[in-house]
XYZ file of N, CA, C and O in Angstrom:
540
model
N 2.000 -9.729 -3.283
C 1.247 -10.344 -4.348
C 1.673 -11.800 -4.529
O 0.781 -12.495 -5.016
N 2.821 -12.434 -4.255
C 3.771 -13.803 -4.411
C 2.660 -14.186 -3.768
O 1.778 -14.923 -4.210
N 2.729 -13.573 -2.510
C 2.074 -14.541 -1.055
C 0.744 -14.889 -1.363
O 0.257 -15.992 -1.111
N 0.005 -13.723 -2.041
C -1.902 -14.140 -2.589
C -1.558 -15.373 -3.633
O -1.420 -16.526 -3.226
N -1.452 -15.059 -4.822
C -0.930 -15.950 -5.648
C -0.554 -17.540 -5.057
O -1.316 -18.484 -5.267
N 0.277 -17.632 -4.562
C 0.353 -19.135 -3.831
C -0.455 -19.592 -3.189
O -0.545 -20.818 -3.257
N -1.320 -18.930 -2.366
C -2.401 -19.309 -1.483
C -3.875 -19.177 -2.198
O -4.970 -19.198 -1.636
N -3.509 -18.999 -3.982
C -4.453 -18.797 -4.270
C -5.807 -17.397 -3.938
O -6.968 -17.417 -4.346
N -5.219 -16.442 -3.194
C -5.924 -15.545 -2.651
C -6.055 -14.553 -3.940
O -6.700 -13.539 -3.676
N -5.675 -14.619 -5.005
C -5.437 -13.591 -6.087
C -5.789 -13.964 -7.207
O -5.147 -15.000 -7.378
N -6.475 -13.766 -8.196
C -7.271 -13.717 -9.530
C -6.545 -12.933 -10.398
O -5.567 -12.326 -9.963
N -6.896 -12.839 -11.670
C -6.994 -11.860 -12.693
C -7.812 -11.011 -12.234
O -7.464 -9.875 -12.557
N -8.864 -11.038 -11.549
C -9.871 -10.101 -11.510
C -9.492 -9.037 -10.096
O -9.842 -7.874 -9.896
N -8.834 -9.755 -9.441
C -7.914 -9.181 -8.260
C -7.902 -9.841 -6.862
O -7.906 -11.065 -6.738
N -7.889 -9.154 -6.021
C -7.706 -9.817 -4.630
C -9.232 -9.789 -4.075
O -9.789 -8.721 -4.327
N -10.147 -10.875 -3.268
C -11.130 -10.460 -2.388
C -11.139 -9.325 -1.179
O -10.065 -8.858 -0.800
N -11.954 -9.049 -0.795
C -11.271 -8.348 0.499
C -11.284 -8.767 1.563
O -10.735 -8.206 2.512
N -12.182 -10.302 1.659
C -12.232 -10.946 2.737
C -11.001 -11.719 2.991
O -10.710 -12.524 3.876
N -10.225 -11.161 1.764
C -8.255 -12.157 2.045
C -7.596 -11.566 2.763
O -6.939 -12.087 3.664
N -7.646 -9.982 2.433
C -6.397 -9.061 3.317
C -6.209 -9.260 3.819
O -5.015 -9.549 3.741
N -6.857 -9.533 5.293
C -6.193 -10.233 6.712
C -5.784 -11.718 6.746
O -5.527 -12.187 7.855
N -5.698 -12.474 5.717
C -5.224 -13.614 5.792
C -3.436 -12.974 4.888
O -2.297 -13.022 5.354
N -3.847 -12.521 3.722
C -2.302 -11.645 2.859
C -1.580 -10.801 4.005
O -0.351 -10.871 3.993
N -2.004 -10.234 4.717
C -1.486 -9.253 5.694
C -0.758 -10.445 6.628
O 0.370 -10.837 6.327
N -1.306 -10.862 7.504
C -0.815 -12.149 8.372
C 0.295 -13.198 7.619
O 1.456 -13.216 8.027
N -0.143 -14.083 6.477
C 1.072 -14.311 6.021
C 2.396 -13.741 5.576
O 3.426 -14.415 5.577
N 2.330 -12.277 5.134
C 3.408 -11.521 4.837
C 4.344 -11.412 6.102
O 5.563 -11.543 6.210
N 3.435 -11.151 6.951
C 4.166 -11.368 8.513
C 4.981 -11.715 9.252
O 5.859 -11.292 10.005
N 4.241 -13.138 8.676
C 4.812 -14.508 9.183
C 6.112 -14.742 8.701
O 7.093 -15.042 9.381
N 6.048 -14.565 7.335
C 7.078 -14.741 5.769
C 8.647 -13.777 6.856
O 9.865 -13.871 6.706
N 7.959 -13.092 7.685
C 9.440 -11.815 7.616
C 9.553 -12.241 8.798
O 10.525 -11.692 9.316
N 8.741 -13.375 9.915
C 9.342 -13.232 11.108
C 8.432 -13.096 11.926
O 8.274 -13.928 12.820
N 7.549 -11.894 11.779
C 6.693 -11.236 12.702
C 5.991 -12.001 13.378
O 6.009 -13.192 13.068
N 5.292 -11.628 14.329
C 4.235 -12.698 15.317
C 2.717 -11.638 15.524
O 1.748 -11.731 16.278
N 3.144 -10.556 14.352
C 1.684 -9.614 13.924
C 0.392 -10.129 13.439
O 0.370 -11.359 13.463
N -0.330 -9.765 13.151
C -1.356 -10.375 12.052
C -2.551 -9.478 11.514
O -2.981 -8.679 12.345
N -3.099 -9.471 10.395
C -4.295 -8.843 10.070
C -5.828 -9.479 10.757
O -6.278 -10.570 11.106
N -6.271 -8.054 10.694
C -7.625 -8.622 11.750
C -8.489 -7.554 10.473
O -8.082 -6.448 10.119
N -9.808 -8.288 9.927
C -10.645 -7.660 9.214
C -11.516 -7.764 10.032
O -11.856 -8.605 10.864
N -12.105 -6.051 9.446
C -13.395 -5.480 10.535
C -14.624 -5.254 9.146
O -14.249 -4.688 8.119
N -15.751 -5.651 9.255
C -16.775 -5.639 8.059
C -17.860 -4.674 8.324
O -18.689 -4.438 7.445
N -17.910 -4.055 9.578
C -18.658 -3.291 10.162
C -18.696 -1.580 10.587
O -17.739 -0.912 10.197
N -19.640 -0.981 11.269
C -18.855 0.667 11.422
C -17.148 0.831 10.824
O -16.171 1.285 11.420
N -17.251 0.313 9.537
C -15.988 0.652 8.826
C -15.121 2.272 9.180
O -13.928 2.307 9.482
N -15.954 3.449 9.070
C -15.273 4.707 8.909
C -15.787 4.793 10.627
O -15.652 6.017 10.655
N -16.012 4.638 11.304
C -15.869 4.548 12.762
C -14.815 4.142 13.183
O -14.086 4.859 13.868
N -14.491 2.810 12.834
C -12.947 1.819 13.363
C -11.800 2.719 12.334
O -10.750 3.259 12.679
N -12.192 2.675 11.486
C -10.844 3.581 10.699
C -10.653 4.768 11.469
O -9.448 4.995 11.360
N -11.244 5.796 12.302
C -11.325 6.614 13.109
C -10.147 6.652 13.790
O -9.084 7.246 13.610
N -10.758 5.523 15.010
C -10.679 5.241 16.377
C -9.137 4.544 15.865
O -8.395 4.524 16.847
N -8.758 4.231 15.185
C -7.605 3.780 14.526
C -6.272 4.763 14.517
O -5.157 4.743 15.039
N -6.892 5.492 13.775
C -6.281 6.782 13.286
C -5.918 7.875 14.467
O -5.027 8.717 14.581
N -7.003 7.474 15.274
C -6.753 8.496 16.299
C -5.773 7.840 17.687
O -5.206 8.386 18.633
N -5.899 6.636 17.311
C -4.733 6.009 18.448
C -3.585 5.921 17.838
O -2.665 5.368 18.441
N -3.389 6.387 16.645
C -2.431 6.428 15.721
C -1.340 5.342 14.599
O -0.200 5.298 14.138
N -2.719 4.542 14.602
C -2.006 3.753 13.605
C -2.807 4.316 12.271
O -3.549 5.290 12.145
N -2.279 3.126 11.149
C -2.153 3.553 9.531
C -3.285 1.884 9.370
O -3.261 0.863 10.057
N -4.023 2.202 8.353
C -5.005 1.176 8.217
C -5.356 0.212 7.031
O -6.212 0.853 6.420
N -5.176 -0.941 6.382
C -5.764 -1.125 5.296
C -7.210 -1.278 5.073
O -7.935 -2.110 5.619
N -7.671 -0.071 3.908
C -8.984 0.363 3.127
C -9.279 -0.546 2.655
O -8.682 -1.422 3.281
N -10.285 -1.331 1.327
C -10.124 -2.346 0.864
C -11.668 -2.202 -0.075
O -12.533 -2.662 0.670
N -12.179 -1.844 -1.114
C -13.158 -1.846 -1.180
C -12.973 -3.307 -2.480
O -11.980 -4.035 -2.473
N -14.101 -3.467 -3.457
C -14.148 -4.525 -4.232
C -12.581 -4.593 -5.199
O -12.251 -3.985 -6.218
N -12.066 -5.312 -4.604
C -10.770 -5.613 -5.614
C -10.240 -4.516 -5.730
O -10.601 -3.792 -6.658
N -9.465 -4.184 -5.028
C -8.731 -2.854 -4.516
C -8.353 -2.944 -3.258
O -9.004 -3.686 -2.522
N -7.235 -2.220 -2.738
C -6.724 -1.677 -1.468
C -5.740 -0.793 -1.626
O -4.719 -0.679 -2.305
N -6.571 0.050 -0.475
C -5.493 1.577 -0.195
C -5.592 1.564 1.295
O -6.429 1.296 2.157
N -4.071 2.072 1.184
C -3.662 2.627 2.471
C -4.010 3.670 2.748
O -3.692 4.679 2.118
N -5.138 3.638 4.301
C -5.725 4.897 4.958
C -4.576 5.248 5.947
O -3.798 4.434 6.444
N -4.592 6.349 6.115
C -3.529 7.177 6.648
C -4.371 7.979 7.465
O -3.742 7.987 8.523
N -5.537 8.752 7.670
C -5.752 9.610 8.255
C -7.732 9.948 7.574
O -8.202 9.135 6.779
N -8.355 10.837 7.915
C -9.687 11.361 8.188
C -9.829 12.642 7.889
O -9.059 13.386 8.495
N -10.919 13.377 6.796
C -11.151 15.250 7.318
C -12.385 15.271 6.933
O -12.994 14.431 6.269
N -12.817 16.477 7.466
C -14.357 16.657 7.266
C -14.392 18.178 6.654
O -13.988 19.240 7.126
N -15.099 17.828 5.298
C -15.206 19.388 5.115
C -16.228 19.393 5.567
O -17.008 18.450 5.696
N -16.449 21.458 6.132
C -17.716 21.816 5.988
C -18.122 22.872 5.442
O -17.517 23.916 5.685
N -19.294 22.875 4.528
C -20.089 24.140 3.622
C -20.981 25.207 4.099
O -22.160 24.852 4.103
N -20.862 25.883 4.326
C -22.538 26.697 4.688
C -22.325 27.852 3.602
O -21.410 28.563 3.188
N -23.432 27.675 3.418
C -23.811 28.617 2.058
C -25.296 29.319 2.570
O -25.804 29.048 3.658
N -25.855 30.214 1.634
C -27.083 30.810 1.972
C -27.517 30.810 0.731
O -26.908 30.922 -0.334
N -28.875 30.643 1.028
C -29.906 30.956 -0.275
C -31.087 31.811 0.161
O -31.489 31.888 1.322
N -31.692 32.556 -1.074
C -32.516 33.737 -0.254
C -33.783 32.898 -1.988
O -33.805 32.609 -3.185
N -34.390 32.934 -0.957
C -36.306 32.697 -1.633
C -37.005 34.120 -1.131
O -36.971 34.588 0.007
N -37.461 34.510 -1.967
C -38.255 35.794 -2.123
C -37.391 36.898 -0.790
O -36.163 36.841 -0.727
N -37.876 37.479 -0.187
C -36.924 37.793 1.295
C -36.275 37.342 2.198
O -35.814 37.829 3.230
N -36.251 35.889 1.534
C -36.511 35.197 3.420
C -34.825 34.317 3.188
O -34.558 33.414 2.396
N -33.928 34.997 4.200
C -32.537 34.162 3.758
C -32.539 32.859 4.224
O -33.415 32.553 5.032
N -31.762 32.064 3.887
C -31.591 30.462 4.744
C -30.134 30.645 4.723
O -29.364 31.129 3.893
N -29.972 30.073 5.973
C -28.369 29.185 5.623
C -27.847 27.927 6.165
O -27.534 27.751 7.342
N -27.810 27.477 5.672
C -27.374 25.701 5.664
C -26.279 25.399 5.465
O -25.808 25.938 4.463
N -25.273 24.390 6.283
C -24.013 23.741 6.889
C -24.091 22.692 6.393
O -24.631 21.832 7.088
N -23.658 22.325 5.154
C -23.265 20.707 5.313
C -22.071 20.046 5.207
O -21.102 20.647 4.744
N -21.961 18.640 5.643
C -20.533 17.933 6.043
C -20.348 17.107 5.029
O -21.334 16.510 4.599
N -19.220 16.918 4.504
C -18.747 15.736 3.858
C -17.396 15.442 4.803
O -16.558 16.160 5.349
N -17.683 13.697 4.683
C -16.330 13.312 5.310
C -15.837 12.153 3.913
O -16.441 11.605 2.990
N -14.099 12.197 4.519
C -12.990 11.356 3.619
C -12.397 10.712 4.375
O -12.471 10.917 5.587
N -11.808 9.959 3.950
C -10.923 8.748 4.155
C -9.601 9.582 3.487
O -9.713 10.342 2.526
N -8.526 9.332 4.080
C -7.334 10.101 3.556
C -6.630 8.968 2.936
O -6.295 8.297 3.913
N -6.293 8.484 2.089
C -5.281 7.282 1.334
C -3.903 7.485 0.276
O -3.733 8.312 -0.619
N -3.153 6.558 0.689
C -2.681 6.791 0.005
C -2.836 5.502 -1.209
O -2.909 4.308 -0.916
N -2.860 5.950 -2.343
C -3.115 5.035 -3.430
C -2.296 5.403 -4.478
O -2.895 5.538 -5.545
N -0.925 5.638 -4.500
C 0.099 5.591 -5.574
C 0.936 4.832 -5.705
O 2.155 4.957 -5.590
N -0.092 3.436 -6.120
C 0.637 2.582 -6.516
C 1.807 2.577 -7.709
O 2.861 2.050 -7.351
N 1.768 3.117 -9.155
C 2.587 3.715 -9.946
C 3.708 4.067 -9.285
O 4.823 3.567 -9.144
N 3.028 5.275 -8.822
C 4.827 6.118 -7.883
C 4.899 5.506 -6.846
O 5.491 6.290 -6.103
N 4.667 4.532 -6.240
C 5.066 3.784 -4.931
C 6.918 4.169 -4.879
O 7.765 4.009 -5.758
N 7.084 4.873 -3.073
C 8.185 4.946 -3.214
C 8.837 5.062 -1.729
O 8.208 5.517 -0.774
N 10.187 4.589 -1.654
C 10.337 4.882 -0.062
C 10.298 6.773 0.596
O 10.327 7.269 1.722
N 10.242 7.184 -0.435
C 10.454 8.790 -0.373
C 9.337 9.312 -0.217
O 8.461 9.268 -1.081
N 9.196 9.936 1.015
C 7.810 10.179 1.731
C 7.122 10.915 0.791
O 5.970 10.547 0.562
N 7.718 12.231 -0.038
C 7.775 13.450 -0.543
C 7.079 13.227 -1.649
O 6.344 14.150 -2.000
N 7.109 11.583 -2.765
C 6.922 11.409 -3.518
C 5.452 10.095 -3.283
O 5.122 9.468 -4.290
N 4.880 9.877 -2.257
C 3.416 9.519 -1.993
C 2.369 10.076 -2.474
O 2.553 11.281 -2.649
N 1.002 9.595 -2.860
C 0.323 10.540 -3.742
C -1.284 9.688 -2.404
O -1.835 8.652 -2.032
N -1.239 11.144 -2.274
C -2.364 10.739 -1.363
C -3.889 11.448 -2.089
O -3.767 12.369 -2.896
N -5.226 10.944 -1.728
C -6.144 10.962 -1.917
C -7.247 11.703 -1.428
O -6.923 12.875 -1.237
N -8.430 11.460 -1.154
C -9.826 11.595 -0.550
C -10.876 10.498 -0.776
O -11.582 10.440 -1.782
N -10.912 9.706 0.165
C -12.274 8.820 -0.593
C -13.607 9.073 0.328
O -13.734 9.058 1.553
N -14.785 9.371 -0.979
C -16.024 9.560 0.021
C -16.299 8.558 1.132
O -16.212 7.366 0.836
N -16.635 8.914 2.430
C -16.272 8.290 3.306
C -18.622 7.395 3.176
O -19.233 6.391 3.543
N -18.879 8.626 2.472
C -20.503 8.441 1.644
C -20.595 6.738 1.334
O -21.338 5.761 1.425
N -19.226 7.193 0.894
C -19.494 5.617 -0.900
C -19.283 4.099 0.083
O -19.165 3.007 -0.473
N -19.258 4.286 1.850
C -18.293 2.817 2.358
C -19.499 2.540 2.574
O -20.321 3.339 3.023
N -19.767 1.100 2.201
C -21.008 -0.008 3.337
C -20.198 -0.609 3.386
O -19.032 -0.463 3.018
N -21.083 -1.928 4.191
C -20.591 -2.920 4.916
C -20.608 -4.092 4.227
O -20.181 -5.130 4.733
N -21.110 -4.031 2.995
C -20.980 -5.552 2.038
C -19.915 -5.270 0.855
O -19.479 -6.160 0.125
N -19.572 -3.962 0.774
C -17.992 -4.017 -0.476
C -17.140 -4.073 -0.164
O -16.225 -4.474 -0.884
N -16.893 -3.539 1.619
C -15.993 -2.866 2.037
C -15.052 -3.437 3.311
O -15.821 -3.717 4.230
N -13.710 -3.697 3.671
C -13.317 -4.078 4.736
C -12.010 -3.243 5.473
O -11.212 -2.823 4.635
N -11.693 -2.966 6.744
C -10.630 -2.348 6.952
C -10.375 -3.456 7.952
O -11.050 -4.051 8.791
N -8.712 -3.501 7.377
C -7.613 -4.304 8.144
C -6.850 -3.455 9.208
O -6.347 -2.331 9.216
N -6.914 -3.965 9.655
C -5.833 -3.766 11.086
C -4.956 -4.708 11.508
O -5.213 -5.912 11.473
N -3.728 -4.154 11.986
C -2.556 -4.987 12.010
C -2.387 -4.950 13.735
O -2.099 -3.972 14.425
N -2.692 -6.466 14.212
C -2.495 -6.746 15.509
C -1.530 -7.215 16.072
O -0.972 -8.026 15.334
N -0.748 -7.038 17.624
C 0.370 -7.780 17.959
C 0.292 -9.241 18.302
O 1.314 -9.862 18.594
């Protein structure tokens, strides 16, 4: 938060999300690193995927907010409904974003992380950005 703040990247109203990868990259820099944030504005829960599945950890970011994505699940429903004789049964999917967002209990103690579900429904491409941390 020092690092937004000085660079001006930070409000009362909060952080943009088109900053993260500039906040991510300077924090970086600040410790040494030769890493950097790369924002993706597009197939958001696609790249968070393909992320996840090569096994890194991702920053989420919707309007003035960020959570750490950690991981992906998909529920699925099938239920039946019966109209006069005639049964149906229908399967449907919801997918999540797995996060962690305990900021409050933020802690080095894995045990004590408070992880989430975010409708993976609720992401477009004009609120929303995921960071990725490049070498």
């Amino acid at each position: 938060m020092d690092i937004a703040r000085v660079n001006n990247w930070w409000t009362s109203a909060g952080t943009s999300s088109d900053k993260i990868d500039s906040i991510v990259s300077a924090s970086f820099e600040h410790f040494g690193s030769s890493k950097r944030g790369n924002n993706d504005h597009l197939n958001i829960y696609n790249n968070l995927k393909s992320r996840v599945d090569s096994g890194y950890t991702v920053l989420f970011s919707c309007v003035d907010h960020t959570m750490h994505a950690v991981g992906y699940i998909r529920y699925t429903v099938t239920y039946t409904t019966k109209v006069l004789w005639i049964n149906t049964t229908t399967t449907k999917y919801e997918d999540f974003v797995i996060v962690n967002d305990g900021w409050e209990n933020a802690t080095t103690n894995e045990s004590y992380k408070q992880y989430s579900y975010y409708p993976a429904s609720l992401i477009n491409a004009f609120d929303f950005v995921l960071t990725k941390i490049l070498n």
